[in-house]
mmCIF file of C-alpha atoms and ligand atoms in Angstrom:
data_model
loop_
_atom_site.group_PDB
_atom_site.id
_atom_site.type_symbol
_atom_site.label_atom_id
_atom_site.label_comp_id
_atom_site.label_asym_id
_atom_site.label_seq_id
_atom_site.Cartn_x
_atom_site.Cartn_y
_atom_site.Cartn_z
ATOM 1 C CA UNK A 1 -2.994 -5.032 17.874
ATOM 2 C CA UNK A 2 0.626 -4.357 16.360
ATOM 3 C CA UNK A 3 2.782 -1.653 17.728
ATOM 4 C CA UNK A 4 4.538 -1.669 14.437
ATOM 5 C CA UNK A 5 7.617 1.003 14.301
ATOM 6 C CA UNK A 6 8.058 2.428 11.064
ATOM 7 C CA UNK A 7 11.386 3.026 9.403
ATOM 8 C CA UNK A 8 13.023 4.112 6.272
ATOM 9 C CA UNK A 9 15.748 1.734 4.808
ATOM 10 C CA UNK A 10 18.703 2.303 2.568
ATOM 11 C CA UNK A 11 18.560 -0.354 0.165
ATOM 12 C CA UNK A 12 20.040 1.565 -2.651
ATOM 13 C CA UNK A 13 23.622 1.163 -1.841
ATOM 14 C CA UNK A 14 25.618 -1.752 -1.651
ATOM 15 C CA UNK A 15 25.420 -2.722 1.883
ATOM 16 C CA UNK A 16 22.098 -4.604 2.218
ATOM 17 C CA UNK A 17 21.346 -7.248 0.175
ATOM 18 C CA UNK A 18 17.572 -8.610 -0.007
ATOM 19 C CA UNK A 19 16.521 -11.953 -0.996
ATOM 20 C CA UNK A 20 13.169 -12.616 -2.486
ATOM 21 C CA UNK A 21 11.936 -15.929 -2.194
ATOM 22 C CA UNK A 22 8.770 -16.774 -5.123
ATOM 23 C CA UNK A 23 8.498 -15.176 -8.774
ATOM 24 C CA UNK A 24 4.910 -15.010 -9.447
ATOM 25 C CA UNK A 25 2.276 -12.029 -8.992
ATOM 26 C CA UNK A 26 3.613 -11.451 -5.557
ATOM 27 C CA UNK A 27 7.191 -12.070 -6.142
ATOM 28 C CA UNK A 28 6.529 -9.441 -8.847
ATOM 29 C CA UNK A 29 4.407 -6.823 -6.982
ATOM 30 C CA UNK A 30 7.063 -6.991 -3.699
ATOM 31 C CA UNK A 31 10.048 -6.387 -6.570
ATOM 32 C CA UNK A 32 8.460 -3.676 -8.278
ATOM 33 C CA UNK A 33 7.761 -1.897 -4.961
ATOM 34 C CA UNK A 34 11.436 -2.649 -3.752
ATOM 35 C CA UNK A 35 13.136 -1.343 -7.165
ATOM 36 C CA UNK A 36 10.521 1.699 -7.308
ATOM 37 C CA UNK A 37 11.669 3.299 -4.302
ATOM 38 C CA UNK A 38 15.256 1.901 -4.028
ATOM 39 C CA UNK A 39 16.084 1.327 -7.735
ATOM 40 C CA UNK A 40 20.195 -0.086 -6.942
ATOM 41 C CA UNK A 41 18.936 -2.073 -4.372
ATOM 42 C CA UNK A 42 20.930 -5.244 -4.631
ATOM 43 C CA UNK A 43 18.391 -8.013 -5.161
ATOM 44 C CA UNK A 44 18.397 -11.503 -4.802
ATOM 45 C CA UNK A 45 15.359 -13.934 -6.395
ATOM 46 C CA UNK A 46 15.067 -17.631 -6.086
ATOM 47 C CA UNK A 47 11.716 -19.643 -7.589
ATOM 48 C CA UNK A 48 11.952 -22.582 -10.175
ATOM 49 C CA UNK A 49 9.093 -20.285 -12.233
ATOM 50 C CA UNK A 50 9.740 -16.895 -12.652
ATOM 51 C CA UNK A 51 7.443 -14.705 -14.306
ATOM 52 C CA UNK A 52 8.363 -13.180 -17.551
ATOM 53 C CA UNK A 53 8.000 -9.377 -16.294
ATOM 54 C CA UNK A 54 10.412 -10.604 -13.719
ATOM 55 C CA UNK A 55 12.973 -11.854 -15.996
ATOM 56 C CA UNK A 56 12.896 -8.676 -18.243
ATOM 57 C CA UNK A 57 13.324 -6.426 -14.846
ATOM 58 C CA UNK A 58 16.373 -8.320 -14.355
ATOM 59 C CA UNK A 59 17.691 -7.945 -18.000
ATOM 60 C CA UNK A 60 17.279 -4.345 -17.248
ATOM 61 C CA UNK A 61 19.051 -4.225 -13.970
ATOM 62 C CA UNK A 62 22.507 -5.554 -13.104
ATOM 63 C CA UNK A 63 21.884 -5.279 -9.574
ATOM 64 C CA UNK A 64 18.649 -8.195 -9.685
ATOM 65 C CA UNK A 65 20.008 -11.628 -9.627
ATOM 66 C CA UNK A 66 17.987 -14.492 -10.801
ATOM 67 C CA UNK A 67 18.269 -17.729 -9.288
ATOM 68 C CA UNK A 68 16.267 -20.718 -10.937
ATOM 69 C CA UNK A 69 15.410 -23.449 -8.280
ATOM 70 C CA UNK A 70 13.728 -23.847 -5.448
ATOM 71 C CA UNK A 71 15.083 -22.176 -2.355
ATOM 72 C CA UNK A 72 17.580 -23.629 0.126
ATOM 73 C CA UNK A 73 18.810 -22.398 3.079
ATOM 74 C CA UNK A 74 22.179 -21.638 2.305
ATOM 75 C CA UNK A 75 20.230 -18.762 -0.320
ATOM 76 C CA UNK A 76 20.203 -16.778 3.365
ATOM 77 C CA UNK A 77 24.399 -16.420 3.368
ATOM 78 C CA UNK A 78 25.039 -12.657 3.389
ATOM 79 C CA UNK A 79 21.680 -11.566 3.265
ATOM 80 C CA UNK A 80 20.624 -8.531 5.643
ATOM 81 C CA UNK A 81 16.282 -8.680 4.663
ATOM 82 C CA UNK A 82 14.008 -11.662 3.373
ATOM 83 C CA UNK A 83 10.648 -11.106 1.711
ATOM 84 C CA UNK A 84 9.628 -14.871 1.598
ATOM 85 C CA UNK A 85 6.286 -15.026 -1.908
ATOM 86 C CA UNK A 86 5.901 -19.025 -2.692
ATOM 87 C CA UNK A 87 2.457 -20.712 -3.319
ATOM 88 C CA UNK A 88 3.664 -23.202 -0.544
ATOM 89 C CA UNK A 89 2.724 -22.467 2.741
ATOM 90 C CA UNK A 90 4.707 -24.497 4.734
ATOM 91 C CA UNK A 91 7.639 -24.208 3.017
ATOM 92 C CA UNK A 92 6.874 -20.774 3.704
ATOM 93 C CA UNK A 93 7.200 -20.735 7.416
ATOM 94 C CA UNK A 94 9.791 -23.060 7.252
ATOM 95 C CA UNK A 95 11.656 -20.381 5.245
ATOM 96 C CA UNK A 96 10.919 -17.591 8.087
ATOM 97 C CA UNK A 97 11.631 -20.061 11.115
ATOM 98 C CA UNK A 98 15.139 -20.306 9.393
ATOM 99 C CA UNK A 99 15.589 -17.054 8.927
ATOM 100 C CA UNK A 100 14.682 -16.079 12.421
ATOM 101 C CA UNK A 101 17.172 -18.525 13.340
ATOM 102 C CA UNK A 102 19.874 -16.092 11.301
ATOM 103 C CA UNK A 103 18.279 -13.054 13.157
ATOM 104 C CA UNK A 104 17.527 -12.155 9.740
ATOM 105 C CA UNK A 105 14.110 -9.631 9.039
ATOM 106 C CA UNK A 106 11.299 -11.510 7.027
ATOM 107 C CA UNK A 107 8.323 -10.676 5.650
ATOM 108 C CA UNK A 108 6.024 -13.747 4.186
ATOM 109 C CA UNK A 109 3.478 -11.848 2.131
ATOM 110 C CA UNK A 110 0.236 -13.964 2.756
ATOM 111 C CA UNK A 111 0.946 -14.516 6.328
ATOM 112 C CA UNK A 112 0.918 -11.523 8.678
ATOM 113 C CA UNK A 113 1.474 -13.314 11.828
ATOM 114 C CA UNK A 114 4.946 -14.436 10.445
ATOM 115 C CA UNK A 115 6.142 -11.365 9.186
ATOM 116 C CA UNK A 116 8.903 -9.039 10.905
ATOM 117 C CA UNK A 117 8.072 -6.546 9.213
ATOM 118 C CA UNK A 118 4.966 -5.225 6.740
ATOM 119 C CA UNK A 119 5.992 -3.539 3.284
ATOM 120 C CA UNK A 120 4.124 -0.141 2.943
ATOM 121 C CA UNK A 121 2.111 2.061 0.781
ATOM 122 C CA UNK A 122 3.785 4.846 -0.003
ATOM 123 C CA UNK A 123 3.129 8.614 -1.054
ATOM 124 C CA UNK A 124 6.346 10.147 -3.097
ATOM 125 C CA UNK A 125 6.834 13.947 -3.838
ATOM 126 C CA UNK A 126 10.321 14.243 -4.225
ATOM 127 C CA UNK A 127 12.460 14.121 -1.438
ATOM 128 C CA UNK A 128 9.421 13.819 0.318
ATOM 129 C CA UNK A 129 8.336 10.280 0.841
ATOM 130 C CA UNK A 130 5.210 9.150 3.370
ATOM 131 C CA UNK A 131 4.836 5.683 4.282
ATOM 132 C CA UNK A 132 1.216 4.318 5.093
ATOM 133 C CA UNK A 133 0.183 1.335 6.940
ATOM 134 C CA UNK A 134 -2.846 0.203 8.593
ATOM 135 C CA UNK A 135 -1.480 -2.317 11.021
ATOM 136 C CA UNK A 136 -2.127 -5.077 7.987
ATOM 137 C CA UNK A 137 -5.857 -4.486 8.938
ATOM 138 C CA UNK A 138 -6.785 -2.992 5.057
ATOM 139 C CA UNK A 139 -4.143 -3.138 2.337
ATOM 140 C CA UNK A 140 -7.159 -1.540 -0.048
ATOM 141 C CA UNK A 141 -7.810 1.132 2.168
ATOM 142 C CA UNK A 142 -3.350 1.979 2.410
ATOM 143 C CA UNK A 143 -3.484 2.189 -1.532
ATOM 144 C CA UNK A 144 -6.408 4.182 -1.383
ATOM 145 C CA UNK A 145 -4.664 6.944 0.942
ATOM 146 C CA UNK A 146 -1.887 6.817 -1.214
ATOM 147 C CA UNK A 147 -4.200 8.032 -4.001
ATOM 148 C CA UNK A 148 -5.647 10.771 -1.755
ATOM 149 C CA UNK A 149 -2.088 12.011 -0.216
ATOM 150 C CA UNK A 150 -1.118 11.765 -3.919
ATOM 151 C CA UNK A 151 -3.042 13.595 -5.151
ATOM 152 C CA UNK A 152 -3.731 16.515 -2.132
ATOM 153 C CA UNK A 153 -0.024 17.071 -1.033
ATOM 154 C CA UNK A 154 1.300 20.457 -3.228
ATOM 155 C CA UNK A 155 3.633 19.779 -6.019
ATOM 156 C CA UNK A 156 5.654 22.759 -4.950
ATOM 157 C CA UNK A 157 6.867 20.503 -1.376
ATOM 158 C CA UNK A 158 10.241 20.006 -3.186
ATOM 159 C CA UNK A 159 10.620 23.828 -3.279
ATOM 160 C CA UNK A 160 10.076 24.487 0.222
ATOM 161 C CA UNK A 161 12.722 21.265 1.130
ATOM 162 C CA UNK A 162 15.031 22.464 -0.631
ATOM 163 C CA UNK A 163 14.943 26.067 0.886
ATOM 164 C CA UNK A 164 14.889 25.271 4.556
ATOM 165 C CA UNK A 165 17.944 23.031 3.463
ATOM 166 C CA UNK A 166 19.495 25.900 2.280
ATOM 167 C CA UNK A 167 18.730 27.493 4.708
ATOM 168 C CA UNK A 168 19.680 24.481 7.475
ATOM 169 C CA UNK A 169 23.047 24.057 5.987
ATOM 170 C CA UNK A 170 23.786 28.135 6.368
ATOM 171 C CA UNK A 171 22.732 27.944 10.454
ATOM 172 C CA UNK A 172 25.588 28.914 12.717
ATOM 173 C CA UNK A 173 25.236 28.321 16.269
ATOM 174 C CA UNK A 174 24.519 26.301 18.950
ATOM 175 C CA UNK A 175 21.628 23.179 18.513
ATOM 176 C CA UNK A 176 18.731 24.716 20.384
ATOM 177 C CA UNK A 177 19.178 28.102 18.400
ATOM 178 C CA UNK A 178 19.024 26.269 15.353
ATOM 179 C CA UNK A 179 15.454 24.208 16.508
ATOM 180 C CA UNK A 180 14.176 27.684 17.465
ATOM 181 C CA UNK A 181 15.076 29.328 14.106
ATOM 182 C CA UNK A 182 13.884 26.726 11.935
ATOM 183 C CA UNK A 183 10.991 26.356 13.843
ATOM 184 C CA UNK A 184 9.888 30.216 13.317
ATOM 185 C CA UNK A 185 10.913 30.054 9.511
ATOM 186 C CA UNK A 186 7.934 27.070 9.592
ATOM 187 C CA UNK A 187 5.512 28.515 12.006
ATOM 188 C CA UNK A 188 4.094 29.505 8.795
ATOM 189 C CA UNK A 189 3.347 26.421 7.862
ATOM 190 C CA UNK A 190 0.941 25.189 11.104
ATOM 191 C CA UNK A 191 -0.744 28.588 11.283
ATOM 192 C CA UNK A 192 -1.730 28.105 7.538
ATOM 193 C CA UNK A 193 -3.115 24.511 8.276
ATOM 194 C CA UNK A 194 -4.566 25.457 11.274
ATOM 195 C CA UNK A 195 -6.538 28.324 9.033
ATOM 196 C CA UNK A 196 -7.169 26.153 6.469
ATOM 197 C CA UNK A 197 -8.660 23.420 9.253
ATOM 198 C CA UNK A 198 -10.943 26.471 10.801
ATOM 199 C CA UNK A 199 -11.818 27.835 7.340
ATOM 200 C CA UNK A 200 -13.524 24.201 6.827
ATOM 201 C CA UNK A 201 -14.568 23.612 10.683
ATOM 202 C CA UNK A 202 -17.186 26.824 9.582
ATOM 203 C CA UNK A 203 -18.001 26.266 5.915
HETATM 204 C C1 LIG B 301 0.120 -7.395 6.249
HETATM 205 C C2 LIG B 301 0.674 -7.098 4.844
HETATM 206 C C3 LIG B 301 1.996 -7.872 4.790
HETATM 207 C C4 LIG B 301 2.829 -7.565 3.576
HETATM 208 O O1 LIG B 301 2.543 -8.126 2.516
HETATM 209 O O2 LIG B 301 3.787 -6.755 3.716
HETATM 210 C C5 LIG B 301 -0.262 -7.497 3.730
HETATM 211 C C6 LIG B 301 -1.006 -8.646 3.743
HETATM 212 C C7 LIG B 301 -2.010 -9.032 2.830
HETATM 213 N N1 LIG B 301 -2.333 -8.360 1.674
HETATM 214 C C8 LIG B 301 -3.409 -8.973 1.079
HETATM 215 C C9 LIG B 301 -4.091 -8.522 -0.075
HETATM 216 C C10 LIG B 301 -3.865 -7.339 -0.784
HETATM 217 N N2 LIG B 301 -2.736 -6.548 -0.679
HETATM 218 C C11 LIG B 301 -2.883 -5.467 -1.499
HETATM 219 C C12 LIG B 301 -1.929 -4.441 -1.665
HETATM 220 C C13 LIG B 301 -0.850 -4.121 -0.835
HETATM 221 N N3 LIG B 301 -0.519 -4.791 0.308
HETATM 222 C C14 LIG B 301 0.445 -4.151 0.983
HETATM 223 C C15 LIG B 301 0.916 -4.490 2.251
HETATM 224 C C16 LIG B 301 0.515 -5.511 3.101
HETATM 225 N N4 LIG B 301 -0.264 -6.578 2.727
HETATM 226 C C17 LIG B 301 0.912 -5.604 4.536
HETATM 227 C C18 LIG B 301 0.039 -4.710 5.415
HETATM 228 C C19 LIG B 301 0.073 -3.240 5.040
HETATM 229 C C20 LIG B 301 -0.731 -2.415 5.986
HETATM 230 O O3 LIG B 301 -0.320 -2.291 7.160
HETATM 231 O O4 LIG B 301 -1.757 -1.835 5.590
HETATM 232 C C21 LIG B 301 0.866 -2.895 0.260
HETATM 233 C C22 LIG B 301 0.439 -1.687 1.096
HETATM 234 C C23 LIG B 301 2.385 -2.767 0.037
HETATM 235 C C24 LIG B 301 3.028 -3.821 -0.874
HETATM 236 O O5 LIG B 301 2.641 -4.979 -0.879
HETATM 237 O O6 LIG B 301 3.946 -3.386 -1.578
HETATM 238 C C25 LIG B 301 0.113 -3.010 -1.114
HETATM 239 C C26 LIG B 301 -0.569 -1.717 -1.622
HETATM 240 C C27 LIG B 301 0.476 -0.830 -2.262
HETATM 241 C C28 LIG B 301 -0.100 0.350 -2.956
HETATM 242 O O7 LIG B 301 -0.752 0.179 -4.029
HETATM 243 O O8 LIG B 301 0.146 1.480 -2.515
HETATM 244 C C29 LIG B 301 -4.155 -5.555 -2.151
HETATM 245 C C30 LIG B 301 -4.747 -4.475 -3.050
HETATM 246 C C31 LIG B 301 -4.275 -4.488 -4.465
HETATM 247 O O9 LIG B 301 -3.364 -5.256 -4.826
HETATM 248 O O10 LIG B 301 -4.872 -3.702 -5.244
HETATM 249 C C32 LIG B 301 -4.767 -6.756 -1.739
HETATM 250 C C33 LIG B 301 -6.130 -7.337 -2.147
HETATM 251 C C34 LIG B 301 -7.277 -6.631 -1.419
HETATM 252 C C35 LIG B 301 -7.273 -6.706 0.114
HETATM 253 O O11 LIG B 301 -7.244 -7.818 0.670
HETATM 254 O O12 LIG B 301 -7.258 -5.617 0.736
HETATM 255 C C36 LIG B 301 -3.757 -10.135 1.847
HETATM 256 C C37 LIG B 301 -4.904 -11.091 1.543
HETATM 257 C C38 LIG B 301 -4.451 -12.140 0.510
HETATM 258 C C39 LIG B 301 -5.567 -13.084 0.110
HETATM 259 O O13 LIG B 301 -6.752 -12.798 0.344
HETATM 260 O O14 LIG B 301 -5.195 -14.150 -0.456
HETATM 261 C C40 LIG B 301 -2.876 -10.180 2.926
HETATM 262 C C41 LIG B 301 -2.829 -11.231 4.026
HETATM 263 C C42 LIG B 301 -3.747 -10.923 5.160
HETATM 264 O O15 LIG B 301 -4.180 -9.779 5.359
HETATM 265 O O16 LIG B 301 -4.065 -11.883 5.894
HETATM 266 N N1 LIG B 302 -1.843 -13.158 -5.865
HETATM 267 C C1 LIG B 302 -2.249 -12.376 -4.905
HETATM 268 O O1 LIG B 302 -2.850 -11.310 -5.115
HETATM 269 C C2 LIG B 302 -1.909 -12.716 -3.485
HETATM 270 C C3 LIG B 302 -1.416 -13.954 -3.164
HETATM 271 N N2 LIG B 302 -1.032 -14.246 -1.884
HETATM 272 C C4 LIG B 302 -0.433 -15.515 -1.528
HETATM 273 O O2 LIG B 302 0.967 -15.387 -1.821
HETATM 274 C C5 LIG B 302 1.478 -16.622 -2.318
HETATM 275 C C6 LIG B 302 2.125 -16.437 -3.667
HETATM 276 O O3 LIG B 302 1.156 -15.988 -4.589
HETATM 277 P P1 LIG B 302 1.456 -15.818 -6.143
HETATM 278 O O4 LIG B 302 2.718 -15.065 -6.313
HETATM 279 O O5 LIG B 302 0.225 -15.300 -6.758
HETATM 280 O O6 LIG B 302 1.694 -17.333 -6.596
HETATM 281 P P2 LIG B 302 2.247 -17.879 -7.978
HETATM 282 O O7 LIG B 302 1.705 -19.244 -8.137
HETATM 283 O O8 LIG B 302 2.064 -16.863 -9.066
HETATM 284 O O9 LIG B 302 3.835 -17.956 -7.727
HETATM 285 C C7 LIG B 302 4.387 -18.818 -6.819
HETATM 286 C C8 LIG B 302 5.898 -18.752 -6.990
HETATM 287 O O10 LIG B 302 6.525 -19.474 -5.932
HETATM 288 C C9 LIG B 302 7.563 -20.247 -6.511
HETATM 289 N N3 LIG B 302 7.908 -21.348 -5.603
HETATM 290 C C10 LIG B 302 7.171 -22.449 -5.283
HETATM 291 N N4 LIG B 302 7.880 -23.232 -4.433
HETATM 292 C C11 LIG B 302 9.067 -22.620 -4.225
HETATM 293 C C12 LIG B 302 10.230 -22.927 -3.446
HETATM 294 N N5 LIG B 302 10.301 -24.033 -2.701
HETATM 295 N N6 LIG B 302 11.267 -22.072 -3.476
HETATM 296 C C13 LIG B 302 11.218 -20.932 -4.223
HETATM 297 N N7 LIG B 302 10.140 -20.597 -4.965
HETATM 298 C C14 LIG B 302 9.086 -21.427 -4.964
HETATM 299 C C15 LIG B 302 7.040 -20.662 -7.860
HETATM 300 O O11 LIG B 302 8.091 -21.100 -8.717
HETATM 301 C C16 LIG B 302 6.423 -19.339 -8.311
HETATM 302 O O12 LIG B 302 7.435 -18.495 -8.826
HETATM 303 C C17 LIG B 302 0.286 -17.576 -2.387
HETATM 304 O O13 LIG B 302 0.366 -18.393 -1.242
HETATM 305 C C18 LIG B 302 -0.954 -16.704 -2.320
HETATM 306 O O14 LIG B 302 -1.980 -17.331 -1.599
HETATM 307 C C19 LIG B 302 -1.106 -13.271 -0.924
HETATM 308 C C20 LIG B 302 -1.575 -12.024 -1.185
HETATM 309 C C21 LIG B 302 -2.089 -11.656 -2.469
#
């Protein structure tokens, strides 16, 4: 059992810099998921093949850098998070043993007992963003919850956000009265799921 903890990471300014190691399908699928939550993020990709609908993401974006070799070790210098995709297995770990050796964070896609960290699925309204994982036990089943949180979660979420910002932002006072206000603006909020729940419970 993993006691994975989840967090949220700014890729999307200039700080972090990510390194991708592989440009096939996964090198591909781990890219597109970087870029289509973090679309500045300032990535790094190093494979002697890279897939074409690699090469034209990079034409599109100044921030993806293309490198066409194999990897070597001095590809880690200045990077903050490695996502390591070859075909090559041992190269593979070899990759992550380095990197653990920078105390840099590594994922190696086919290989969950070598990763740092897993990447996501992930549920996007907005502002609003919901990460889903199920502790690497069913990829299928994270997608699938995606689909259903998708599609269930109200359109209208961005609204709400932005109000209770508005409303955030306007709160004088000490911290605690702040907690209590905003949490009686939202009451509203449980005692309509909790209805909704008991409206079900005796359908
Ligand atoms: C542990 C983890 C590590 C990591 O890669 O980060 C991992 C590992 C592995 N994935 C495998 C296979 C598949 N992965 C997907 C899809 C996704 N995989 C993702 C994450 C993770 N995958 C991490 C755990 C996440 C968690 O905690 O749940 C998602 C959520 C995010 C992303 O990758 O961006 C993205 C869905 C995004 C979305 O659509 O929302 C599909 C489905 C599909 O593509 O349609 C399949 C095929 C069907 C199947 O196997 O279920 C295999 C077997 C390889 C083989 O058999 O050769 C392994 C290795 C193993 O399990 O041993
Ligand atoms: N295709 C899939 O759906 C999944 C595949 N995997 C595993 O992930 C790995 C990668 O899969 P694919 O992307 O489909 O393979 P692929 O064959 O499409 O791509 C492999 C990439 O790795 C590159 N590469 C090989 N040696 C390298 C090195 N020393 N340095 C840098 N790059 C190097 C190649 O140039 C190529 O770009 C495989 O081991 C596969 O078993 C895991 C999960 C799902």
């Amino acid at each position: 059992m993993n006691n994975l903890f989840p967090i949220f990471l700014k890729l999307d300014n200039d700080d972090l810099h990510l390194l991708i190691v592989g440009g096939g399908y996964v090198g591909l699928e781990k890219i597109e998921a970087v870029l289509g939550n973090s679309p500045e993020a300032t990535i790094t990709l190093v494979a002697p093949e890279i897939r074409d609908e690699i090469r034209g993401i990079a034409a599109q974006k100044p921030n993806v850098n293309l490198v066409f070799r194999p990897f070597e070790d001095s590809d880690l210098d200045h990077k903050d998070l490695v996502i390591v995709a070859t075909n090559n297995r041992e190269e593979n770990k070899r990759i992550k043993r380095v990197a653990r050796a920078r105390h840099l964070l590594c994922n190696v896609a086919d290989t969950p007992d070598e990763c740092d960290f897993y990447l996501s699925s992930i549920v996007k309204k907005g502002n609003l963003k919901v990460a889903i994982s199920t502790n690497g036990m069913s990829p299928t089943l994270a997608k699938r919850l995606r689909e259903v949180l998708t599609e269930a979660l109200p359109d209208d979420l961005e609204t709400a956000m932005e109000q209770l910002k508005a409303v955030r932002d306007q709160l004088r006072g000490d911290f605690e009265y702040k907690v209590q206000e905003l949490n009686r603006i939202t009451e509203v909020l449980i005692k309509e799921a909790t209805r909704s729940q008991s409206g079900k419970a005796t359908e």
